[in-house]
CSV table of C-alpha atoms in Angstrom, one decimal:
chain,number,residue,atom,x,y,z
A,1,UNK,CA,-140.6,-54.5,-172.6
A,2,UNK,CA,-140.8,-54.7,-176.3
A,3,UNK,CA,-140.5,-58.4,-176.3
A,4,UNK,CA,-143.3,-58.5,-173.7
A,5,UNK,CA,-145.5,-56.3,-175.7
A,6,UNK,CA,-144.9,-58.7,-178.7
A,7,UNK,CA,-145.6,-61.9,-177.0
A,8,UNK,CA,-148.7,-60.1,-176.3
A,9,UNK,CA,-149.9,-59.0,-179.2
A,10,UNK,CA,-149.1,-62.4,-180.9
A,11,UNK,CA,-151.4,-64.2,-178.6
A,12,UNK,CA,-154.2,-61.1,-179.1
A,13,UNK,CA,-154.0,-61.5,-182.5
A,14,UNK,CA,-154.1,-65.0,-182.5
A,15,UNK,CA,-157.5,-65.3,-180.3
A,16,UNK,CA,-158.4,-62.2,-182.4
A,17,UNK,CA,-159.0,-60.1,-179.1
A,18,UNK,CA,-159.5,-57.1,-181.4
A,19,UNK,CA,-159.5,-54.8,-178.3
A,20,UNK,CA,-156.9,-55.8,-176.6
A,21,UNK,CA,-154.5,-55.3,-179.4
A,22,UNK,CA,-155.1,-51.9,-180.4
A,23,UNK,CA,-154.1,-51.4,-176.7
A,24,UNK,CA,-151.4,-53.6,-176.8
A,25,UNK,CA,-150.3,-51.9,-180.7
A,26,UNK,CA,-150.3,-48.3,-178.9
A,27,UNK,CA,-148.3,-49.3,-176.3
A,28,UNK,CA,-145.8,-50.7,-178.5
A,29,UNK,CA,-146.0,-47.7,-180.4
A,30,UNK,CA,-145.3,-45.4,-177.2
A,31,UNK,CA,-142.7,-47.2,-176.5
A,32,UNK,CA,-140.7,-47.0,-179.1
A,33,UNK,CA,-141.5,-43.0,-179.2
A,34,UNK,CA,-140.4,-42.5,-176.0
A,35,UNK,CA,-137.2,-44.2,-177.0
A,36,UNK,CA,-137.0,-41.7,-179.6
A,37,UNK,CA,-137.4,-44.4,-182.7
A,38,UNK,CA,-139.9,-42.5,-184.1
A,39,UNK,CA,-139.6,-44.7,-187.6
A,40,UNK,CA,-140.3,-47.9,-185.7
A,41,UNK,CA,-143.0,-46.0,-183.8
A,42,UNK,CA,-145.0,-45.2,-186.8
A,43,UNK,CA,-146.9,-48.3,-188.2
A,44,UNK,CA,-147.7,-49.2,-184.9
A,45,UNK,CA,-149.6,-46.2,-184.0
A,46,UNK,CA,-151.3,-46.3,-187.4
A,47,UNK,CA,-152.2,-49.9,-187.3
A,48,UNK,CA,-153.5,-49.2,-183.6
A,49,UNK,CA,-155.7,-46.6,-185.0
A,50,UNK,CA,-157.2,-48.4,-187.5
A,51,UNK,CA,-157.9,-51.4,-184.9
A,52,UNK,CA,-159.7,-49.5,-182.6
A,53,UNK,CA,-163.4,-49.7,-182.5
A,54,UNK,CA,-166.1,-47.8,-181.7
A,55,UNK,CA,-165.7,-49.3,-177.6
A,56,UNK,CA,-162.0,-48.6,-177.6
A,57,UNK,CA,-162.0,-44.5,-178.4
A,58,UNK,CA,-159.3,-43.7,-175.6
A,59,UNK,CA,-157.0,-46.5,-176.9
A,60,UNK,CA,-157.7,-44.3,-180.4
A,61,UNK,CA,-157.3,-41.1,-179.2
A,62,UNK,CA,-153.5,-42.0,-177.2
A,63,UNK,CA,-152.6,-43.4,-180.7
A,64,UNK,CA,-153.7,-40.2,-182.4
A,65,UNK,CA,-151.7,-38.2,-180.1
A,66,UNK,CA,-148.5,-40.4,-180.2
A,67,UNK,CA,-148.7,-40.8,-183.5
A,68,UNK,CA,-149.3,-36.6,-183.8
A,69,UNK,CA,-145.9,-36.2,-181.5
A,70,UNK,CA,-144.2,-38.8,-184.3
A,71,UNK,CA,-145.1,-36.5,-187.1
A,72,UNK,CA,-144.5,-33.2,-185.3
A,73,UNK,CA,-140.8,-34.4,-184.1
A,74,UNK,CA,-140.2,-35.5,-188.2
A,75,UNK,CA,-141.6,-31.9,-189.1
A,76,UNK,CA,-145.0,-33.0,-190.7
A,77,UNK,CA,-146.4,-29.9,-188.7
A,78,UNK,CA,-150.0,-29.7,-190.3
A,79,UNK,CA,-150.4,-33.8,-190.3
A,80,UNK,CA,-149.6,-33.4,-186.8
A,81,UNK,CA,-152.3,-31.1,-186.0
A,82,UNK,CA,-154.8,-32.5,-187.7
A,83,UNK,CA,-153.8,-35.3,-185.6
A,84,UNK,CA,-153.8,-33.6,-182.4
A,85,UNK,CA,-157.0,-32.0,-183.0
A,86,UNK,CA,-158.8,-35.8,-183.7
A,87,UNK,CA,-157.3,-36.7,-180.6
A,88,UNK,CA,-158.6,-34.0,-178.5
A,89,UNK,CA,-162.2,-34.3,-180.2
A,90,UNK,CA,-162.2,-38.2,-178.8
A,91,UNK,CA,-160.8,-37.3,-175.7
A,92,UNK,CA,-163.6,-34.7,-174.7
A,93,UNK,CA,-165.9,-37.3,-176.6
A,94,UNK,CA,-165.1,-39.4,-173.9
A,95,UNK,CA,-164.7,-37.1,-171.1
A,96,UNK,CA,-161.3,-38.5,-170.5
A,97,UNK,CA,-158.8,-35.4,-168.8
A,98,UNK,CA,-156.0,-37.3,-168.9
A,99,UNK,CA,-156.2,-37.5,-172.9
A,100,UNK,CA,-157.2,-34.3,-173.4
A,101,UNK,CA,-154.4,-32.8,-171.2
A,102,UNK,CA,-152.1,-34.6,-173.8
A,103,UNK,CA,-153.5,-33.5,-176.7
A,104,UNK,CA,-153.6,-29.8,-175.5
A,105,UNK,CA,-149.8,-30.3,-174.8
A,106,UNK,CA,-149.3,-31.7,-178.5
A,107,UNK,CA,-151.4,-28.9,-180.3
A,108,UNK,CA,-149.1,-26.2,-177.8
A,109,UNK,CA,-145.8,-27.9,-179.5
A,110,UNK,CA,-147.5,-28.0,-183.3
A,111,UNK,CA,-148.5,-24.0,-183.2
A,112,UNK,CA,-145.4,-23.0,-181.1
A,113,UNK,CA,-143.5,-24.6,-184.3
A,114,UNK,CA,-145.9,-23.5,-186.6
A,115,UNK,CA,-144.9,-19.7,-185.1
A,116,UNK,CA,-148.8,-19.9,-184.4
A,117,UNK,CA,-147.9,-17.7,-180.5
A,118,UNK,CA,-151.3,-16.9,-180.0
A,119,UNK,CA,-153.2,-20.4,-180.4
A,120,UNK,CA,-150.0,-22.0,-178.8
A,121,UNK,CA,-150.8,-19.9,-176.2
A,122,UNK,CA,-154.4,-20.7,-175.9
A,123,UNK,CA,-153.3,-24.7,-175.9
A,124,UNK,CA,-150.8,-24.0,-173.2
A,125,UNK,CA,-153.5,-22.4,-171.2
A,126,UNK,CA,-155.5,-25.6,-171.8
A,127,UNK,CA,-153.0,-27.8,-170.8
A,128,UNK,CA,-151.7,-26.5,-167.4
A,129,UNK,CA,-155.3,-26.1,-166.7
A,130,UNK,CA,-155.9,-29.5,-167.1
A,131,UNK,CA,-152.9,-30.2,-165.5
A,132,UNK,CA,-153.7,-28.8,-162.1
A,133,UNK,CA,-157.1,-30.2,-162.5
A,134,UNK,CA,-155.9,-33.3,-162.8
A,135,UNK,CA,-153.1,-32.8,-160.0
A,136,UNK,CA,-156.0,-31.6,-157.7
A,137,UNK,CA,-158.5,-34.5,-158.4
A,138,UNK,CA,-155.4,-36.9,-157.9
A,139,UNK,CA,-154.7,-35.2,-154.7
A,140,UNK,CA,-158.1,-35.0,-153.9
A,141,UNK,CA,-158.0,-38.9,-154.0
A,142,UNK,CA,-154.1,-39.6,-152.4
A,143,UNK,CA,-156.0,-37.2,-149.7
A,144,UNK,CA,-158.8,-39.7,-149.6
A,145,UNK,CA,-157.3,-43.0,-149.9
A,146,UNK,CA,-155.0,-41.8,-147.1
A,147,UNK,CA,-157.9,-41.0,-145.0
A,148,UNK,CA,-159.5,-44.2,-145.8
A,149,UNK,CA,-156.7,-46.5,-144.5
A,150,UNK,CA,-156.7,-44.3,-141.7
A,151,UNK,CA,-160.1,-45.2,-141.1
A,152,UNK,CA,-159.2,-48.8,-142.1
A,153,UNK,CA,-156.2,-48.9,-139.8
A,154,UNK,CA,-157.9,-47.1,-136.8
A,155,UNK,CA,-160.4,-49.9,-136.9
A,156,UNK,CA,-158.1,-52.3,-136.9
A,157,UNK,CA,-156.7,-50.7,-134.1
A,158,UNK,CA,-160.2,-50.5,-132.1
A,159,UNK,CA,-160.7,-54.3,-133.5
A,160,UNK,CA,-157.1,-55.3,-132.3
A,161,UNK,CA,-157.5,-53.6,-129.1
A,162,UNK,CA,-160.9,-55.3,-128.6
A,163,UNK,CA,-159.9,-58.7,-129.6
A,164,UNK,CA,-157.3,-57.6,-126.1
A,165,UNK,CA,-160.1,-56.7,-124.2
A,166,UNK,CA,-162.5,-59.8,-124.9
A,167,UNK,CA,-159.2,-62.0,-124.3
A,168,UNK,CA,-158.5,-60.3,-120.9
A,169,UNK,CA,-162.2,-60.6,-119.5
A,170,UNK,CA,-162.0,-64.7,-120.7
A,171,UNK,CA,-158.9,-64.9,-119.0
A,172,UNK,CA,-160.0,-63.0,-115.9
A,173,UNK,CA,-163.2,-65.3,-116.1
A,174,UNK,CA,-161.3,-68.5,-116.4
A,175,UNK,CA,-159.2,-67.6,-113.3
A,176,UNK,CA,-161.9,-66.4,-112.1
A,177,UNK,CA,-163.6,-69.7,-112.3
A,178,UNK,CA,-160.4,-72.0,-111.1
A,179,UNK,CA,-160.4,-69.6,-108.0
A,180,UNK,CA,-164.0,-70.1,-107.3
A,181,UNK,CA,-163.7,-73.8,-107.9
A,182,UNK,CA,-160.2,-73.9,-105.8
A,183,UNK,CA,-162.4,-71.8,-102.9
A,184,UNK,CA,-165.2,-74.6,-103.1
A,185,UNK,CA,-163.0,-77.1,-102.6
A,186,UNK,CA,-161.3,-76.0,-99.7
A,187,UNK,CA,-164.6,-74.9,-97.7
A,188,UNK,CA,-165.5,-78.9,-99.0
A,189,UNK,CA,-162.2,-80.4,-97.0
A,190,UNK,CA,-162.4,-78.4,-94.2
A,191,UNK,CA,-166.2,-78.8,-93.9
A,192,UNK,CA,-165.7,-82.6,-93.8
A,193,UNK,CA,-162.8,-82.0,-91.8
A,194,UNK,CA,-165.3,-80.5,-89.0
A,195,UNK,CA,-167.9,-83.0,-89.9
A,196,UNK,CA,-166.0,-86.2,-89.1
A,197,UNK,CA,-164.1,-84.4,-86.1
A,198,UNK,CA,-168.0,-83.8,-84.7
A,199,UNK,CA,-168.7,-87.4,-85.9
A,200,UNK,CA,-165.7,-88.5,-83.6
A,201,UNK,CA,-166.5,-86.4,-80.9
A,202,UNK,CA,-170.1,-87.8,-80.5
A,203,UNK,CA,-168.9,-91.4,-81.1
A,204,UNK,CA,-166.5,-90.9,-78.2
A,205,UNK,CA,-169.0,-89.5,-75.8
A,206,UNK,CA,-171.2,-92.3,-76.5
A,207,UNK,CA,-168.9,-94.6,-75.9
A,208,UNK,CA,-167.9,-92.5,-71.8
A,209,UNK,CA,-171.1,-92.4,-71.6
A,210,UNK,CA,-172.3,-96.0,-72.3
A,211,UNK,CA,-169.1,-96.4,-69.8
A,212,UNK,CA,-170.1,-94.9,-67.2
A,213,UNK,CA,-173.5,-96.4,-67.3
A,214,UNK,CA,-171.8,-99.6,-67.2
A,215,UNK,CA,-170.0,-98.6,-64.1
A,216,UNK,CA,-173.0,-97.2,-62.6
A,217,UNK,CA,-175.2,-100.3,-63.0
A,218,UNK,CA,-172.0,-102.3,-61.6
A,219,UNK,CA,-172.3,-100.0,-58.6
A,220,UNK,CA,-176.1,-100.3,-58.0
A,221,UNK,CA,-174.9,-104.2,-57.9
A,222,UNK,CA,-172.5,-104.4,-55.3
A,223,UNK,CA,-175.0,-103.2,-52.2
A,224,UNK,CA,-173.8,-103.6,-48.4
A,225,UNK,CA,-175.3,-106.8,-47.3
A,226,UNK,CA,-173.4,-108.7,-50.6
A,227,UNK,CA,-169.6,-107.3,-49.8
A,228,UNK,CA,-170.5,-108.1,-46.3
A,229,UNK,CA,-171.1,-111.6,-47.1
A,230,UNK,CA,-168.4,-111.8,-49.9
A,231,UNK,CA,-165.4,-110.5,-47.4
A,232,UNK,CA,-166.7,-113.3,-44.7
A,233,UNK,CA,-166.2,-115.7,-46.9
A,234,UNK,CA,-163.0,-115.0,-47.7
A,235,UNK,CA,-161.9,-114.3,-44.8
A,236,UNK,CA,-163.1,-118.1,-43.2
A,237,UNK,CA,-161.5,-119.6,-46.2
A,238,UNK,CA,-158.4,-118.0,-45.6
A,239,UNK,CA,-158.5,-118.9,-42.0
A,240,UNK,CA,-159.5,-122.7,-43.2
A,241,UNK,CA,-156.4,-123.1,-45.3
A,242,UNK,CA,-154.1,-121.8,-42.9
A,243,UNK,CA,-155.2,-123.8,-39.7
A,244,UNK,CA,-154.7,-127.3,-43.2
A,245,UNK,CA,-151.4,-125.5,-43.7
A,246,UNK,CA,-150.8,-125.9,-40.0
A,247,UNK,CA,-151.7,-129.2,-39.7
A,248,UNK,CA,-150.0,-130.6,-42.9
A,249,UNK,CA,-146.2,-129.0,-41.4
């Protein structure tokens, strides 16, 4: 992380991103603190104090207080104090809780080493109260976030759920509409069906019935007097070609 934090500053530094590396100083600073290298800490912090600006006053007030922890853990009790208390003026400056919680927390460690019981008292006070404010305003929003993707995820539920829906009713109206079509056409075939079967069924009683006109008018032909004549003709050339048939054997 060290390494990181150097790489960082370098490049800061380099583009002379004055805000940026008091952030980046402090953090360096802390880090060593909180490895207990309070020597290395030291001219981190101070040179982090001295690069904040009037824009950076939290990154300024951390330093203070890390740097007021360095000093109080190498017994430079009233340095430390001093320290604390600059710390906790920016913080309230700033209205940050967070800071000042930490800088309530330092000042309890300076005056309970300082045998100062009553105003390491009144900083403890401070600092759990700050603490469960903080706690409560950070469950306050875990409470809301969590109802918020509840929200989030309900309606995505609801969306989900309607996205469902909307592809049921196209699918149901697409089927829908093959069914219809699939109905149509079978009414079609079997109305032509009927249609050319009636077609037929006139065409053939045309055709018995010009037929039997045919054979009617054939009838109306053949009257009495004309097969009378027709059958004695036959009959007196049959009788004709015998009596030749007679002669010729």
């Amino acid at each position: 992380a060290i390494r990181d934090f150097e790489q960082a500053l370098d490049l800061s530094e380099s583009n002379d991103f004055t805000y940026f590396t008091a952030v980046i100083l402090n953090n360096i600073g802390q880090t060593y603190k909180s490895f207990g290298q309070y020597e290395k800490a030291e001219p981190y912090l101070k040179k982090a104090i001295s690069k904040a600006q009037e824009d950076n006053q939290l990154t300024k007030s951390s330093a203070l207080g890390n740097l007021a922890i360095v000093y109080h853990s190498r017994g430079k009790y009233d340095s430390a104090l001093v320290l604390a208390e600059h710390s906790l003026e920016l913080a309230k400056e700033n209205g940050s809780l967070e800071r000042q919680k930490e800088a309530w927390n330092v000042l309890n460690l300076v005056y309970d080493s300082q045998n100062n019981a009553e105003e390491s008292l009144i900083a403890y006070r401070a600092y759990i109260s700050l603490r469960d404010s903080i706690l409560g305003e950070e469950n306050k929003s875990e409470l809301t976030r969590k109802e918020l993707e509840y929200k989030m995820e309900l309606k995505d539920a609801l969306s989900q759920e309607e996205i469902k829906r909307q592809t049921l009713i196209r699918n149901i109206s697409i089927i829908g509409s093959i069914g219809v079509i699939l109905i149509m056409g079978i009414l079609f075939t079997l109305n032509k069906k009927k249609r050319d079967a009636l077609e037929s069924k006139r065409e053939a009683d045309f055709k018995l019935k010009t037929a039997e006109n045919e054979l009617r008018l054939l009838r109306a032909q053949l009257n009495p007097h004309f097969i009378f004549n027709s059958i004695n003709s036959v009959t007196d050339y049959i009788l004709k070609m015998t009596l030749m048939m007679q002669l010729y054997f």
